[in-house]
Structures are given as structure tokens and as C-alpha cells.
Coordinates of C-alpha atoms in Angstrom, one line a residue:
Chain S
X8 CA -41.0 32.9 31.4
X9 CA -38.8 34.4 34.0
X10 CA -41.4 33.6 36.7
X11 CA -41.3 29.9 35.5
X12 CA -37.5 29.8 35.8
X13 CA -37.7 30.0 39.6
X14 CA -36.4 33.5 40.1
X15 CA -37.8 34.8 43.5
X16 CA -37.7 38.5 42.5
X17 CA -38.4 40.0 39.1
X18 CA -38.3 43.8 38.7
X19 CA -41.2 44.3 36.4
X20 CA -41.2 47.9 35.2
X21 CA -40.6 51.5 36.1
X22 CA -43.3 54.1 36.8
X23 CA -41.2 56.9 35.5
X24 CA -42.4 59.5 33.0
X25 CA -42.4 58.1 29.4
X26 CA -40.8 61.5 28.4
X27 CA -37.6 60.3 30.1
X28 CA -37.8 56.5 29.6
X29 CA -40.0 55.7 26.6
X30 CA -39.1 52.0 26.9
X31 CA -41.2 51.8 30.1
X32 CA -44.2 53.8 28.9
X33 CA -46.4 50.8 29.1
X34 CA -45.7 50.3 32.8
X35 CA -49.3 50.0 34.0
X36 CA -50.3 47.5 31.2
X37 CA -47.3 45.3 31.9
X38 CA -47.9 45.2 35.6
X39 CA -51.5 44.4 35.1
X40 CA -50.8 42.0 32.3
X41 CA -48.3 39.7 33.9
X42 CA -49.2 36.5 35.7
X43 CA -48.1 36.9 39.3
X44 CA -46.8 33.5 40.5
X45 CA -47.2 32.8 44.2
X46 CA -43.9 33.2 46.1
X47 CA -42.4 35.7 43.6
X48 CA -42.1 39.4 44.2
X49 CA -42.5 41.9 41.3
X50 CA -41.1 45.2 42.5
X51 CA -41.4 48.3 40.3
X52 CA -39.3 51.5 40.3
X53 CA -41.1 54.6 41.6
X54 CA -39.0 57.8 41.2
X55 CA -41.5 60.1 42.9
X56 CA -44.8 60.1 44.7
X57 CA -46.8 60.4 41.5
X58 CA -45.1 57.3 40.1
X59 CA -45.8 55.5 43.4
X60 CA -49.5 56.2 43.2
X61 CA -49.7 55.1 39.6
X62 CA -47.8 51.9 40.6
X63 CA -50.2 51.1 43.5
X64 CA -53.2 51.8 41.2
X65 CA -51.7 49.3 38.7
X66 CA -51.4 46.6 41.5
X67 CA -47.8 46.9 42.6
X68 CA -47.1 45.2 45.9
X69 CA -43.4 46.3 46.2
X70 CA -41.6 49.4 45.0
X71 CA -38.0 50.6 44.7
X72 CA -36.4 54.0 45.1
X73 CA -33.2 55.2 43.6
X74 CA -30.4 57.2 45.3
X75 CA -26.8 57.8 44.4
X76 CA -23.5 58.2 46.2
X77 CA -22.5 61.0 43.8
X78 CA -23.9 64.6 43.8
X79 CA -23.0 65.2 40.2
X80 CA -24.7 62.0 39.1
X81 CA -27.8 62.8 41.0
X82 CA -27.9 66.3 39.6
X83 CA -27.5 65.1 36.0
X84 CA -29.8 62.2 36.4
X85 CA -32.7 63.6 38.5
X86 CA -31.9 67.3 38.5
X87 CA -31.6 67.6 42.2
X88 CA -29.1 67.1 45.1
X89 CA -28.6 63.8 47.0
X90 CA -30.4 65.4 50.0
X91 CA -33.3 66.5 47.9
X92 CA -33.6 63.0 46.2
X93 CA -33.5 61.4 49.7
X94 CA -36.4 63.7 50.7
X95 CA -38.4 62.6 47.7
X96 CA -37.7 58.9 48.6
X97 CA -38.7 59.6 52.2
X98 CA -42.1 60.8 50.9
X99 CA -42.5 57.6 49.0
X100 CA -41.4 55.5 52.0
X101 CA -43.9 57.1 54.3
X102 CA -46.7 56.5 51.8
X103 CA -45.5 52.9 51.3
X104 CA -45.4 52.2 55.0
X105 CA -49.0 53.5 55.3
X106 CA -50.0 51.1 52.5
X107 CA -47.9 48.2 53.9
X108 CA -45.8 48.1 50.8
X109 CA -42.1 47.1 51.2
X110 CA -39.5 49.4 49.6
X111 CA -36.1 48.4 48.3
X112 CA -33.5 51.1 47.9
X113 CA -30.8 51.4 45.3
X114 CA -27.6 53.4 45.6
X115 CA -25.9 54.1 42.3
X116 CA -22.2 54.9 41.6
X117 CA -21.0 53.0 44.6
X118 CA -17.6 52.1 43.0
X119 CA -17.2 55.1 40.7
X120 CA -19.1 57.8 38.9
X121 CA -19.0 58.8 35.2
X122 CA -18.8 62.5 36.3
X123 CA -17.0 62.5 39.7
X124 CA -14.7 59.6 39.2
X125 CA -13.7 58.0 42.5
X126 CA -16.4 57.7 45.1
X127 CA -15.5 57.4 48.8
X128 CA -16.8 54.4 50.6
X129 CA -17.8 56.7 53.4
X130 CA -20.2 58.5 51.1
X131 CA -21.7 55.2 50.0
X132 CA -22.1 54.2 53.7
X133 CA -23.8 57.6 54.5
X134 CA -26.4 57.4 51.7
X135 CA -27.1 53.7 52.4
X136 CA -27.5 54.3 56.1
X137 CA -30.0 57.1 55.4
X138 CA -32.1 54.9 53.0
X139 CA -32.0 52.0 55.5
X140 CA -33.1 54.2 58.4
X141 CA -35.9 55.7 56.3
X142 CA -37.3 52.2 56.0
X143 CA -35.9 50.4 53.0
X144 CA -35.8 46.7 53.8
X145 CA -32.9 46.1 51.5
X146 CA -30.3 48.4 49.8
X147 CA -28.9 47.3 46.5
X148 CA -25.4 48.8 46.0
X149 CA -24.8 49.5 42.3
X150 CA -21.5 49.7 40.4
X151 CA -23.4 51.7 37.8
X152 CA -20.6 52.0 35.3
X153 CA -18.9 48.7 36.1
X154 CA -15.5 50.3 36.9
X155 CA -15.1 48.5 40.2
X156 CA -12.7 45.7 41.0
X157 CA -12.7 43.2 43.9
X158 CA -10.5 45.3 46.2
X159 CA -12.6 48.4 45.8
X160 CA -15.8 46.3 46.3
X161 CA -14.4 45.0 49.5
X162 CA -13.5 48.5 50.8
X163 CA -16.9 49.8 50.0
X164 CA -18.7 46.9 51.6
X165 CA -16.5 47.1 54.7
X166 CA -17.6 50.8 55.1
X167 CA -21.3 50.1 54.5
X168 CA -21.4 47.0 56.7
X169 CA -20.3 49.2 59.7
X170 CA -23.7 51.0 59.3
X171 CA -26.1 48.5 57.8
X172 CA -26.4 44.8 58.5
X173 CA -25.1 42.6 55.6
X174 CA -28.5 40.8 55.5
X175 CA -30.0 44.0 54.3
X176 CA -27.5 44.5 51.5
X177 CA -27.4 43.5 47.8
X178 CA -24.9 44.1 45.1
X179 CA -25.7 45.2 41.6
X180 CA -22.6 44.8 39.4
X181 CA -22.3 46.0 35.9
X182 CA -20.0 44.1 33.5
X183 CA -18.8 47.1 31.5
X184 CA -15.2 46.1 32.2
X185 CA -15.7 42.4 32.6
X186 CA -15.4 42.7 36.4
X187 CA -18.9 41.9 37.5
X188 CA -18.6 38.2 38.4
X189 CA -15.3 38.7 40.2
X190 CA -16.8 41.6 42.2
X191 CA -19.9 39.6 43.0
X192 CA -17.7 36.8 44.2
X193 CA -15.9 39.2 46.5
X194 CA -19.3 40.4 47.8
X195 CA -20.4 36.8 48.5
X196 CA -17.1 36.2 50.4
X197 CA -18.0 39.2 52.6
X198 CA -21.4 37.8 53.4
X199 CA -23.7 39.5 50.9
X200 CA -26.4 37.0 49.8
X201 CA -28.5 39.0 47.4
X202 CA -27.3 39.7 43.9
X203 CA -28.9 41.7 41.1
X204 CA -28.5 40.5 37.5
X205 CA -30.2 40.7 34.1
X206 CA -31.0 37.8 31.9
X207 CA -28.8 37.7 28.7
X208 CA -27.0 40.7 30.3
X209 CA -29.7 43.0 28.9
X210 CA -29.1 46.7 28.9
X211 CA -26.0 48.4 27.6
X212 CA -24.1 51.3 29.3
X213 CA -25.4 54.8 28.4
X214 CA -22.0 56.2 29.4
X215 CA -19.8 54.1 27.2
X216 CA -21.2 53.4 23.8
X217 CA -20.9 49.8 22.6
X218 CA -20.1 48.6 26.1
X219 CA -22.1 46.0 28.0
X220 CA -24.1 46.7 31.1
X221 CA -25.7 44.3 33.6
X222 CA -24.2 41.1 34.7
X223 CA -25.9 38.2 32.9
X224 CA -28.1 36.1 35.1
X225 CA -27.2 32.9 33.3
X226 CA -23.5 33.5 34.0
X227 CA -24.2 34.3 37.7
X228 CA -26.4 31.2 38.2
X229 CA -23.6 29.1 36.6
X230 CA -21.1 30.4 39.1
X231 CA -23.4 30.0 42.1
X232 CA -24.4 26.4 41.0
X233 CA -20.7 25.6 40.7
X234 CA -20.1 26.9 44.2
X235 CA -22.9 24.7 45.5
X236 CA -25.0 27.8 46.4
X237 CA -28.7 27.2 46.2
X238 CA -30.7 29.8 44.2
X239 CA -33.8 27.9 43.2
X240 CA -33.3 29.0 39.6
X241 CA -33.6 26.5 36.7
X242 CA -30.7 27.5 34.4
X243 CA -32.3 25.7 31.4
X244 CA -35.5 27.7 31.7
X245 CA -33.5 30.9 32.3
X246 CA -31.6 30.3 29.0
X247 CA -34.9 29.8 27.2
X248 CA -36.2 33.2 28.5
X249 CA -32.9 34.8 27.4
X250 CA -33.2 33.3 23.9
X251 CA -36.8 34.5 23.7
X252 CA -36.0 38.1 24.7
X253 CA -32.9 38.3 22.5
X254 CA -34.9 37.1 19.5
X255 CA -37.6 39.7 20.2
X256 CA -35.0 42.5 20.6
X257 CA -33.0 41.2 17.6
X258 CA -29.8 41.3 19.6
X259 CA -27.2 38.8 20.6
X260 CA -27.0 37.6 24.1
X261 CA -24.3 39.1 26.4
X262 CA -24.3 35.9 28.5
X263 CA -21.3 33.7 27.9
X264 CA -23.1 30.7 29.2
X265 CA -25.8 31.3 26.6
X266 CA -23.2 31.7 23.9
X267 CA -21.5 28.5 24.8
X268 CA -24.6 26.4 25.1
X269 CA -26.6 27.8 22.1
X270 CA -26.4 25.3 19.3
X271 CA -27.3 27.7 16.6
Chain R
X2 CA -32.0 57.3 32.6
X3 CA -31.0 60.4 30.8
X4 CA -30.8 60.6 27.1
X5 CA -27.8 59.2 25.3
X6 CA -26.5 62.4 23.5
X7 CA -25.9 64.3 26.8
X8 CA -24.2 61.2 28.3
X9 CA -21.9 60.8 25.3
X10 CA -20.9 64.5 25.6
X11 CA -19.5 63.5 29.0
X12 CA -17.3 60.9 27.6
X13 CA -14.4 63.2 28.2
X14 CA -14.9 62.9 32.0
X15 CA -15.5 59.3 31.5
X16 CA -12.1 58.9 29.9
X17 CA -10.6 60.8 32.8
X18 CA -12.3 58.3 35.0
X19 CA -10.5 55.6 33.1
X20 CA -7.2 57.2 33.7
X21 CA -7.9 57.7 37.4
X22 CA -9.0 54.1 37.9
X23 CA -6.6 52.4 35.6
X24 CA -3.1 52.5 37.0
X25 CA -1.0 52.2 33.9
X26 CA 2.4 51.8 35.6
X27 CA 3.5 55.4 35.2
X28 CA 6.9 55.7 36.7
X29 CA 7.2 57.1 40.2
X30 CA 10.6 57.3 41.7
X31 CA 10.9 55.1 44.7
X32 CA 13.4 52.8 46.3
X33 CA 12.7 49.1 46.0
X34 CA 12.2 47.1 49.1
X35 CA 14.9 44.4 49.1
X36 CA 12.4 41.9 50.3
X37 CA 10.2 42.6 47.3
X38 CA 13.2 42.4 45.0
X39 CA 14.3 39.0 46.3
X40 CA 10.7 37.8 45.9
X41 CA 10.7 38.8 42.2
X42 CA 14.1 37.3 41.8
X43 CA 13.1 33.9 43.1
X44 CA 10.2 33.9 40.7
X45 CA 12.5 34.0 37.7
X46 CA 15.3 31.7 38.7
X47 CA 17.0 30.3 35.8
X48 CA 20.6 29.1 36.0
X49 CA 21.6 30.4 32.7
X50 CA 19.7 33.7 32.7
X51 CA 20.3 34.7 36.3
X52 CA 22.6 37.6 36.1
X53 CA 21.4 39.0 32.7
X54 CA 17.7 38.7 33.5
X55 CA 18.1 40.1 37.0
X56 CA 19.8 43.2 35.8
X57 CA 17.3 43.8 33.0
X58 CA 14.4 43.2 35.3
X59 CA 15.7 45.4 38.0
X60 CA 16.2 48.2 35.5
X61 CA 12.6 47.9 34.5
X62 CA 11.0 47.6 37.9
X63 CA 13.0 50.4 39.5
X64 CA 10.8 52.8 37.6
X65 CA 7.6 51.2 38.7
X66 CA 5.4 52.5 41.4
X67 CA 4.7 50.0 44.2
X68 CA 1.2 50.0 45.6
X69 CA 0.1 48.2 48.7
X70 CA -2.4 45.6 47.7
X71 CA -5.9 46.6 48.8
X72 CA -6.7 43.0 49.6
X73 CA -4.5 41.2 52.1
X74 CA -3.4 37.7 51.3
X75 CA -2.8 38.5 47.6
X76 CA 0.6 38.3 46.0
X77 CA 2.2 41.7 45.4
X78 CA 3.4 40.9 41.9
X79 CA 1.6 38.9 39.2
X80 CA 3.3 37.7 36.1
X81 CA 1.1 37.6 33.1
X82 CA 2.0 35.0 30.4
X83 CA 0.6 36.3 27.1
X84 CA -0.6 33.4 25.0
X85 CA -2.4 35.4 22.3
X86 CA 0.1 34.8 19.5
X87 CA 0.0 31.1 20.1
X88 CA -3.1 29.8 21.9
X89 CA -5.1 32.8 20.6
X90 CA -4.2 32.7 16.9
X91 CA -4.1 28.9 16.9
X92 CA -7.8 28.9 17.6
X93 CA -8.9 31.6 15.2
X94 CA -10.4 30.7 11.9
X95 CA -8.4 33.2 10.0
X96 CA -4.8 32.3 9.2
X97 CA -2.8 35.4 10.0
X98 CA 0.0 36.3 7.6
X99 CA 3.6 36.0 9.0
X100 CA 4.4 39.7 8.9
X101 CA 1.3 40.5 10.9
X102 CA 2.1 38.0 13.5
X103 CA 5.6 39.4 13.8
X104 CA 4.3 43.0 14.1
X105 CA 1.8 41.8 16.7
X106 CA 4.4 40.2 18.8
X107 CA 6.8 43.2 18.5
X108 CA 4.0 45.4 19.7
X109 CA 3.3 43.1 22.7
X110 CA 7.0 43.2 23.5
X111 CA 6.7 46.9 24.2
X112 CA 3.8 46.7 26.6
X113 CA 5.8 45.5 29.6
X114 CA 4.7 41.9 29.3
X115 CA 7.6 39.7 30.4
X116 CA 6.5 36.4 28.7
X117 CA 5.0 36.1 25.3
X118 CA 4.2 32.7 23.8
X119 CA 5.3 33.1 20.2
X120 CA 4.2 30.0 18.3
X121 CA 4.0 26.3 18.2
X122 CA 6.4 23.9 16.5
X123 CA 3.7 21.4 15.8
X124 CA 3.1 19.8 12.4
X125 CA 1.3 22.3 10.0
X126 CA -0.9 19.4 9.0
X127 CA -2.6 19.6 12.5
X128 CA -2.3 23.3 13.1
X129 CA -2.0 25.2 9.8
X130 CA -2.3 28.5 11.7
X131 CA 1.2 27.9 13.1
X132 CA 2.8 26.6 9.9
X133 CA 5.1 29.6 9.8
X134 CA 6.6 28.9 13.2
X135 CA 10.2 29.2 12.2
X136 CA 9.8 32.4 10.2
X137 CA 7.9 34.0 13.1
X138 CA 10.5 32.9 15.6
X139 CA 13.3 34.2 13.5
X140 CA 11.4 37.4 12.5
X141 CA 10.5 38.8 15.8
X142 CA 12.6 41.3 17.7
X143 CA 13.6 39.7 21.0
X144 CA 13.5 42.5 23.5
X145 CA 15.8 42.2 26.6
X146 CA 13.9 41.2 29.7
X147 CA 11.1 39.5 27.7
X148 CA 10.9 35.7 27.3
X149 CA 9.5 34.0 24.2
X150 CA 8.5 30.4 24.9
X151 CA 7.3 28.2 22.1
X152 CA 5.3 25.0 22.2
X153 CA 7.2 21.8 21.3
X154 CA 5.0 18.7 21.3
X155 CA 7.9 16.3 20.6
X156 CA 11.6 16.0 20.0
X157 CA 11.4 16.9 16.3
X158 CA 9.5 20.1 17.2
X159 CA 12.0 20.8 19.9
X160 CA 15.0 20.6 17.5
X161 CA 13.3 22.8 15.0
X162 CA 12.5 25.3 17.7
X163 CA 16.1 25.5 18.9
X164 CA 17.3 25.8 15.3
X165 CA 14.9 28.8 14.9
X166 CA 16.4 30.5 17.9
X167 CA 14.0 29.5 20.7
X168 CA 15.4 29.8 24.2
X169 CA 12.4 28.5 26.2
X170 CA 9.9 25.8 25.4
X171 CA 6.6 24.4 26.7
X172 CA 5.1 20.9 26.7
X173 CA 1.4 20.1 26.8
X174 CA -0.1 17.4 29.0
X175 CA -3.7 16.7 29.9
X176 CA -5.5 15.4 33.0
X177 CA -7.9 13.5 30.8
X178 CA -7.1 10.2 28.9
X179 CA -9.8 10.8 26.4
X180 CA -8.6 14.4 25.7
X181 CA -5.0 13.2 25.4
X182 CA -6.1 10.5 23.0
X183 CA -8.2 12.7 20.8
X184 CA -5.8 15.6 20.8
X185 CA -2.4 14.0 20.4
X186 CA -3.4 10.5 19.7
X187 CA -1.7 8.9 22.6
X188 CA -2.4 8.1 26.3
X189 CA -1.3 10.4 29.1
X190 CA 1.5 8.0 29.9
X191 CA 2.8 7.9 26.3
X192 CA 2.7 11.7 26.2
X193 CA 4.7 11.9 29.4
X194 CA 7.4 9.7 27.9
X195 CA 7.6 11.9 24.8
X196 CA 7.9 14.9 27.1
X197 CA 10.6 13.3 29.1
X198 CA 12.7 13.1 26.0
X199 CA 12.1 16.7 25.2
X200 CA 12.7 17.9 28.7
X201 CA 15.9 16.0 29.0
X202 CA 17.2 17.5 25.8
X203 CA 16.1 20.9 26.9
X204 CA 17.8 20.7 30.2
X205 CA 21.0 19.5 28.6
X206 CA 21.0 22.7 26.6
X207 CA 19.9 24.8 29.6
X208 CA 16.6 25.6 28.0
X209 CA 13.8 26.1 30.6
X210 CA 10.6 24.1 30.1
X211 CA 7.1 25.1 31.1
X212 CA 4.5 22.4 31.5
X213 CA 0.8 22.7 30.7
X214 CA -2.0 20.5 32.1
X215 CA -5.2 20.8 30.0
X216 CA -8.7 19.9 31.3
X217 CA -7.7 20.8 34.8
X218 CA -11.3 21.6 35.7
X219 CA -13.3 19.6 33.2
X220 CA -13.0 17.7 29.9
X221 CA -15.2 18.0 26.8
X222 CA -15.2 14.2 26.6
X223 CA -15.0 12.9 30.1
X224 CA -16.8 15.7 31.9
X225 CA -15.7 16.0 35.5
X226 CA -12.0 15.6 36.2
X227 CA -10.9 14.7 39.7
X228 CA -8.3 17.0 41.3
X229 CA -6.1 14.0 42.1
X230 CA -5.6 13.3 38.4
X231 CA -4.5 16.9 37.8
X232 CA -2.1 16.6 40.7
X233 CA -0.7 13.4 39.4
X234 CA 0.0 14.8 35.9
X235 CA 1.3 18.1 37.2
X236 CA 3.7 16.3 39.6
X237 CA 5.0 14.2 36.8
X238 CA 5.8 17.2 34.7
X239 CA 7.3 19.1 37.6
X240 CA 9.4 16.1 38.6
X241 CA 10.7 15.9 35.0
X242 CA 12.1 19.4 35.3
X243 CA 9.4 21.8 34.2
X244 CA 10.0 25.0 36.1
X245 CA 6.3 26.0 36.1
X246 CA 3.1 24.2 35.5
X247 CA 0.2 26.0 33.9
X248 CA -3.1 24.5 35.0
X249 CA -5.7 25.0 32.2
X250 CA -9.4 25.2 32.4
X251 CA -9.5 24.3 28.7
X252 CA -13.2 24.5 28.2
X253 CA -13.8 27.2 30.8
X254 CA -16.3 25.1 32.8
X255 CA -14.7 25.7 36.1
X256 CA -16.1 27.9 38.9
X257 CA -14.3 29.3 42.0
X258 CA -15.3 26.2 44.0
X259 CA -13.8 23.7 41.5
X260 CA -10.7 25.9 41.1
X261 CA -10.2 25.9 44.8
X262 CA -10.5 22.2 45.2
X263 CA -8.2 21.5 42.3
X264 CA -5.5 24.0 43.5
X265 CA -5.7 22.6 47.1
X266 CA -4.9 19.2 45.7
X267 CA -2.1 20.3 43.4
X268 CA -0.5 22.6 46.0
X269 CA 0.0 19.6 48.3
X270 CA 2.6 18.4 45.8
X271 CA 3.9 21.5 44.0
X272 CA 4.8 24.8 45.6
X273 CA 2.4 27.7 44.5
X274 CA 5.4 29.6 43.1
X275 CA 5.7 27.0 40.5
X276 CA 2.1 27.1 39.4
X277 CA 0.1 29.2 37.0
X278 CA -3.6 29.3 36.0
X279 CA -4.8 29.4 32.4
X280 CA -8.5 30.1 32.5
X281 CA -10.8 30.2 29.6
X282 CA -13.8 32.5 29.6
X283 CA -16.2 30.2 27.8
X284 CA -18.8 30.5 30.6
X285 CA -17.8 33.9 31.8
X286 CA -16.1 32.5 34.9
X287 CA -12.4 33.3 34.1
X288 CA -11.8 36.4 36.2
X289 CA -13.7 35.0 39.2
X290 CA -11.6 31.8 38.9
X291 CA -8.4 33.8 38.6
X292 CA -9.3 35.8 41.7
X293 CA -9.8 32.6 43.6
X294 CA -6.4 31.4 42.4
X295 CA -4.8 34.6 43.5
X296 CA -6.4 34.4 46.9
X297 CA -4.8 30.9 47.2
X298 CA -1.3 32.3 46.5
X299 CA -0.9 31.7 42.7
X300 CA 0.8 34.6 41.1
X301 CA 1.2 33.6 37.4
X302 CA -1.7 34.0 35.1
X303 CA -2.0 33.2 31.4
X304 CA -4.2 35.4 29.2
X305 CA -4.6 36.4 25.6
X306 CA -4.9 40.0 24.3
X307 CA -8.4 40.7 23.1
X308 CA -9.4 37.3 24.4
X309 CA -8.2 35.8 21.1
X310 CA -9.0 32.2 20.3
X311 CA -12.5 30.8 20.4
X312 CA -13.4 27.4 21.8
X313 CA -13.1 24.5 19.4
X314 CA -15.5 22.5 21.7
X315 CA -18.3 25.1 21.8
X316 CA -19.0 26.8 18.5
X317 CA -19.4 30.5 18.8
X318 CA -18.2 30.5 22.4
X319 CA -15.3 32.6 23.6
X320 CA -11.9 31.1 24.7
X321 CA -9.0 32.8 26.5
X322 CA -9.6 35.4 29.1
X323 CA -8.7 38.8 27.7
X324 CA -5.4 40.2 28.9
X325 CA -6.9 43.7 29.1
X326 CA -9.7 42.6 31.4
X327 CA -7.2 40.7 33.6
X328 CA -4.9 43.7 33.8
X329 CA -7.8 46.0 34.7
X330 CA -8.7 43.7 37.6
X331 CA -5.1 43.3 38.8
X332 CA -4.5 47.1 38.6
X333 CA -7.7 47.7 40.6
X334 CA -6.4 45.2 43.2
X335 CA -3.2 47.2 43.5
X336 CA -1.2 44.3 42.2
X337 CA 2.0 45.1 40.2
X338 CA 2.2 43.5 36.7
X339 CA 4.6 45.9 35.0
X340 CA 2.3 45.9 32.0
X341 CA 0.9 49.1 30.4
X342 CA -2.8 48.5 29.8
X343 CA -3.1 51.2 27.0
X344 CA -0.3 49.6 25.0
X345 CA -1.9 46.2 25.4
X346 CA -5.2 47.7 24.2
X347 CA -3.4 49.1 21.1
X348 CA -1.9 45.8 20.3
X349 CA -5.3 44.2 20.7
X350 CA -6.9 46.8 18.4
X351 CA -4.1 46.0 15.8
X352 CA -4.7 42.2 15.8
X353 CA -8.5 42.5 15.8
X354 CA -8.4 44.6 12.7
X355 CA -5.9 42.2 11.1
X356 CA -8.1 39.1 12.0
X357 CA -11.2 41.1 11.2
X358 CA -13.0 40.3 14.4
X359 CA -14.4 42.3 17.3
X360 CA -12.5 42.2 20.5
X361 CA -13.6 39.9 23.3
X362 CA -12.2 42.3 25.9
X363 CA -14.9 44.2 27.7
X364 CA -12.3 46.8 28.7
X365 CA -11.5 47.4 25.1
X366 CA -15.2 47.5 24.1
X367 CA -15.9 50.1 26.8
X368 CA -12.8 52.2 26.0
X369 CA -12.8 52.3 22.2
X370 CA -16.0 54.3 21.4
X371 CA -16.7 52.6 18.1

């Protein structure tokens, strides 16, 4: 349904151990099972070389690697330092280059960390630059706990844009404090033209129980349409996909556009 | 990634993060820049209140820490107009008891908010939620330095408001003929004539009047509203004597582009210092629209604690932008509001329990680990 909505990139699954993320245990079946529409990319997360190989075996044509701008977050999340995690990613990048597979990089905690608190823009720039020079074609800068506000977004992007061209940057804003769309707008004003979002605002925040997580794609598309920015996405079809998954998950949508347009 | 139990254990550091990021207006001694002071003063210029208000306000702000805005081109101070008790409660299904309303407003008065819209002197036949307007107005504790405007749709309402102790009023216009007809059963022109009467009486009694223009970015009946129409109605209200015009995206359909176009048009006729924005979050666009308005020089923003008030035109949809989420953004931008976010969150928690609803504020949702 998401493919039919016109989205150009749909992150399909994660080749991480089901011990850590049971929700993604069926990664290979999902990747093999989906219909791959022409012109749409279906990247998958690969946290290590084993996951990468499993992803390739399942037919992946694009992968993503995850870094963080916080040492503590990296330690708690992946049980190693930033340096070690970058080395792991480098392994994947080398293998990916050999297989002609593009790699997208993610940097978490770019506007704040649940353990360290404030994160310096310089640190974000440093990690981003490393991932870019390792060969990631694009780096998605993630406000993992949604604490950022437009000024902080601007400062962080200014620092990163000194090291990495803006065309290779994306923003991944969480809406935990309702700031996602305003932060995304700021990023757009600074020249960023790739934005991550999740239909129906799926995914809560593991660091703040009851809080929301991802920015809702419907609300993002609404804003971009209103701004006259072309996305190629059909909002109506997107809303249908959101309704479908919310019914399946038996949860209410986190998208305000969906709440306002749903006639139930 | 990571299992939830270990993450929840780290909530303590997360709360510390909240404190680090959320500037809550803790007092830091510091001299006030005379230029900043005169800027604030000019924002609150009322003939009658000049000396008293100035002294009270100075007393309050001398304790506040001034931060340099992180974004250039933004105003240094933003006045938040809290409309929860009126616009918020008016649009909630539950009719809140008078004593709860009074307690709610008294709590808000202690947060640092400088303007709190108390109630509406409209016929209880139309808006039963506001039937106790006189009791609420008389019952609240009017804190020094805080203003308590009330809605007065006509002369009768105005007189009742004054009898109940109101010292500031507001009138509501619309940029859409259809909306005006359906909402107050008269054309825009007829409504302006009514307001002229009210404003004249108010000015005679030295009572400041705020003007609202509904449907500034779209109308539930007419659809698109042209910026020129908004300008025309705003100019009329301003010319009558309204000291400030609040431009309302009544159904929340606006986006930063339409906000910009509308403000560009209105600002040709009315100085930005006399303008405010009242954004509804029905489509999740409110904060982005407010950011746009701030970038254009607007420094007065309406909001409702907990995002009280749904949308009567889209069942199940949200309405007002949540004051907590607005303050969070403004704090992060380094803009001074004088408002204590934690106290606002407490007031929000109070009223949500009273109305038996979950808050619409994301900041509150993230901060109160339910």
C-alpha cells in the first residue's frame, strides 16, 4: 500500500537479531514477500556484517547503517564505543561497495541524548563526516528523543553542512515533544531536501513511556503540499495505508491529518 | 532497540535532560538592557494602565534571565495569550463546574502568563459552557500584572462583562461571509457595525479591546480565503480601535506558505507589533505555522494549555495548539516568555483530570510517565 502511495523510499525491515528486536524477526520473509515497484527503493537496516549478508541473501538492494553522536547511547544500545561502531559500519560499507549496494547512514541523538543530555553540533559533524567519507551516499540526522527545537536544529545543521554537502543530508525528527514539523521546516529552510517520517506516526518512544515517536508522514506531506513542494506522494492513498496498519495494530493513529479527516 | 525495562530505569537521566533543555525561567540576576525594556513597554501600551502595569511588569522581568535568541531575525520576547479557559473549554463537550474553572484560572495566573482569556459573555443558549461567565469573572483572583480579557459579542455582553469586573474585552470577526453568517447569523459588515458600538463604549470607559479574525487561512464552508479579505477585516477592526488583532487559523488548515502569504498582506496595513497568531493544530501544522509567523516579526501567540478544545468542524480532531508545546519551542529558541513550563503543565494536568480527558500536549505526554 505504501508503494502504491508514491513514496520513493520505503525502509522495509531490519536484519538485526530477533533476540533484540523480535518485531523484525521475519525480516527475510518480508523482504522476499513484498512486491518491489519500479522506481522505489527498499533499504533495510544491517547492524553488522552478518545482518548484511542475510539481507543480500534475501534480495536487498540497499542497506542502512546506524551510528550515534553520543558515546553513552552507543554503549547502551550496541554495547561498544562510537569508534568501534564506525569500524563495524566500515566493514559493511566495504562489502556493500564490492556488491554495488548503496548504503545510507543514520546518526542518532543529533539534538540530544537520553543519557548524555546536550550533544555538541561538532560531535554530530564529526560522526557524520566519518560516515560520509566511508561511503554512505546519504546521512540521516536523527533527533532520536525529539527534544530538539528549530534553533538547535539550525545550529546542528550549520556545523554538519561545513563538512558534508547538504544534498547528502536528511533529517529524521521525532515528535515526542511536538517539535518535529517545526524542526523539519527549519531543516528545509536550510536546504535539506530529504525527510524521514513514518505513516500514522508509528513507533512510540522507548525512553518516555506513553510519548509519541516518529513524525507522521501524512502530516509532513500535508505541510509540503501546502508549501507547494513536490513529493510525488498521494495523500489519500497514504491515509488508507495508515488506516490499514492502525487497524491491524489495533491502535489509534498519531497523525493529526488522519484524525481530522477520518470520518469514523 | 534495547529492551524497555532498562530504558525506563534511565528515566531519571531523561528527566535531567528535560531540565537541561527546558529553560523554565529560573531567576538569574542581571541588569536589564534599557532597549529591551522599552521594547517590552511599547508592547503593552495602554493609556490607563501605563504606570501600574509598567512597574509590575518590570518587577517580574527583572528576575528573568535574558538569553540571546539562537535564531536571528526572531523577536526577543513573545507574549503568550492563554485562551484555554475560554476557547478551550468552550469547545469541550464536558461543561466544567464554576469552581473548577476558577481554580484552573487561578493556577494559570501563577505560571507567569500575562494574559488569560477568562470567559465569554455570550448567550448561554448558544454556548452553555460559558453560562457562568459572571460568576467566573467575579470569582477569580486577579493577580497584578496579569490581564483577564473576556469575549463580548455585542453591547449587551459588554455591559454584563463590565458589571462583572472585566477590564479588557475582545470582539470576534471573520474573514469569511459564510462563517460569519453561520456562526453569528449576520454578514461581516453587520458584525463590524455591532463591534463598532462595543468598541466605542469600551474606549469611552478606557477598556482595551482585542480583535479576532477567524478563518484567516481557510473556512470550513468557503474553503480558501484570500489574504486580501483577511487584511480588509483586520484593518477595519484595527481602525475601530482594537489594540491588537489575533489572526486565527480556525480549522487549522494553514501551512507555513499560506501563513506567510496572509501575514505579508496584513502587514502592509497593520504593524506586526499589533498582530497575533491563533493557530489550531487540527492538521498538526500549528507550531510550524507559528515559527513562520515569528520569523516574520509576529511576537504574540495564542495557545491553550493541554491543547484544550476540539474542532467543531472535524469530529475527533484536535483544536488549539498546546501552550506547553509552544513554550517548549520558544524556550528552545532562546525566546523569553516569562512563563514557567512546569507550572503550566501542572495546570494542564489539573484541568485534564477535571474534564476527564487526556492532554493534547506532546510535552505533557512525554513528561508525565503515566
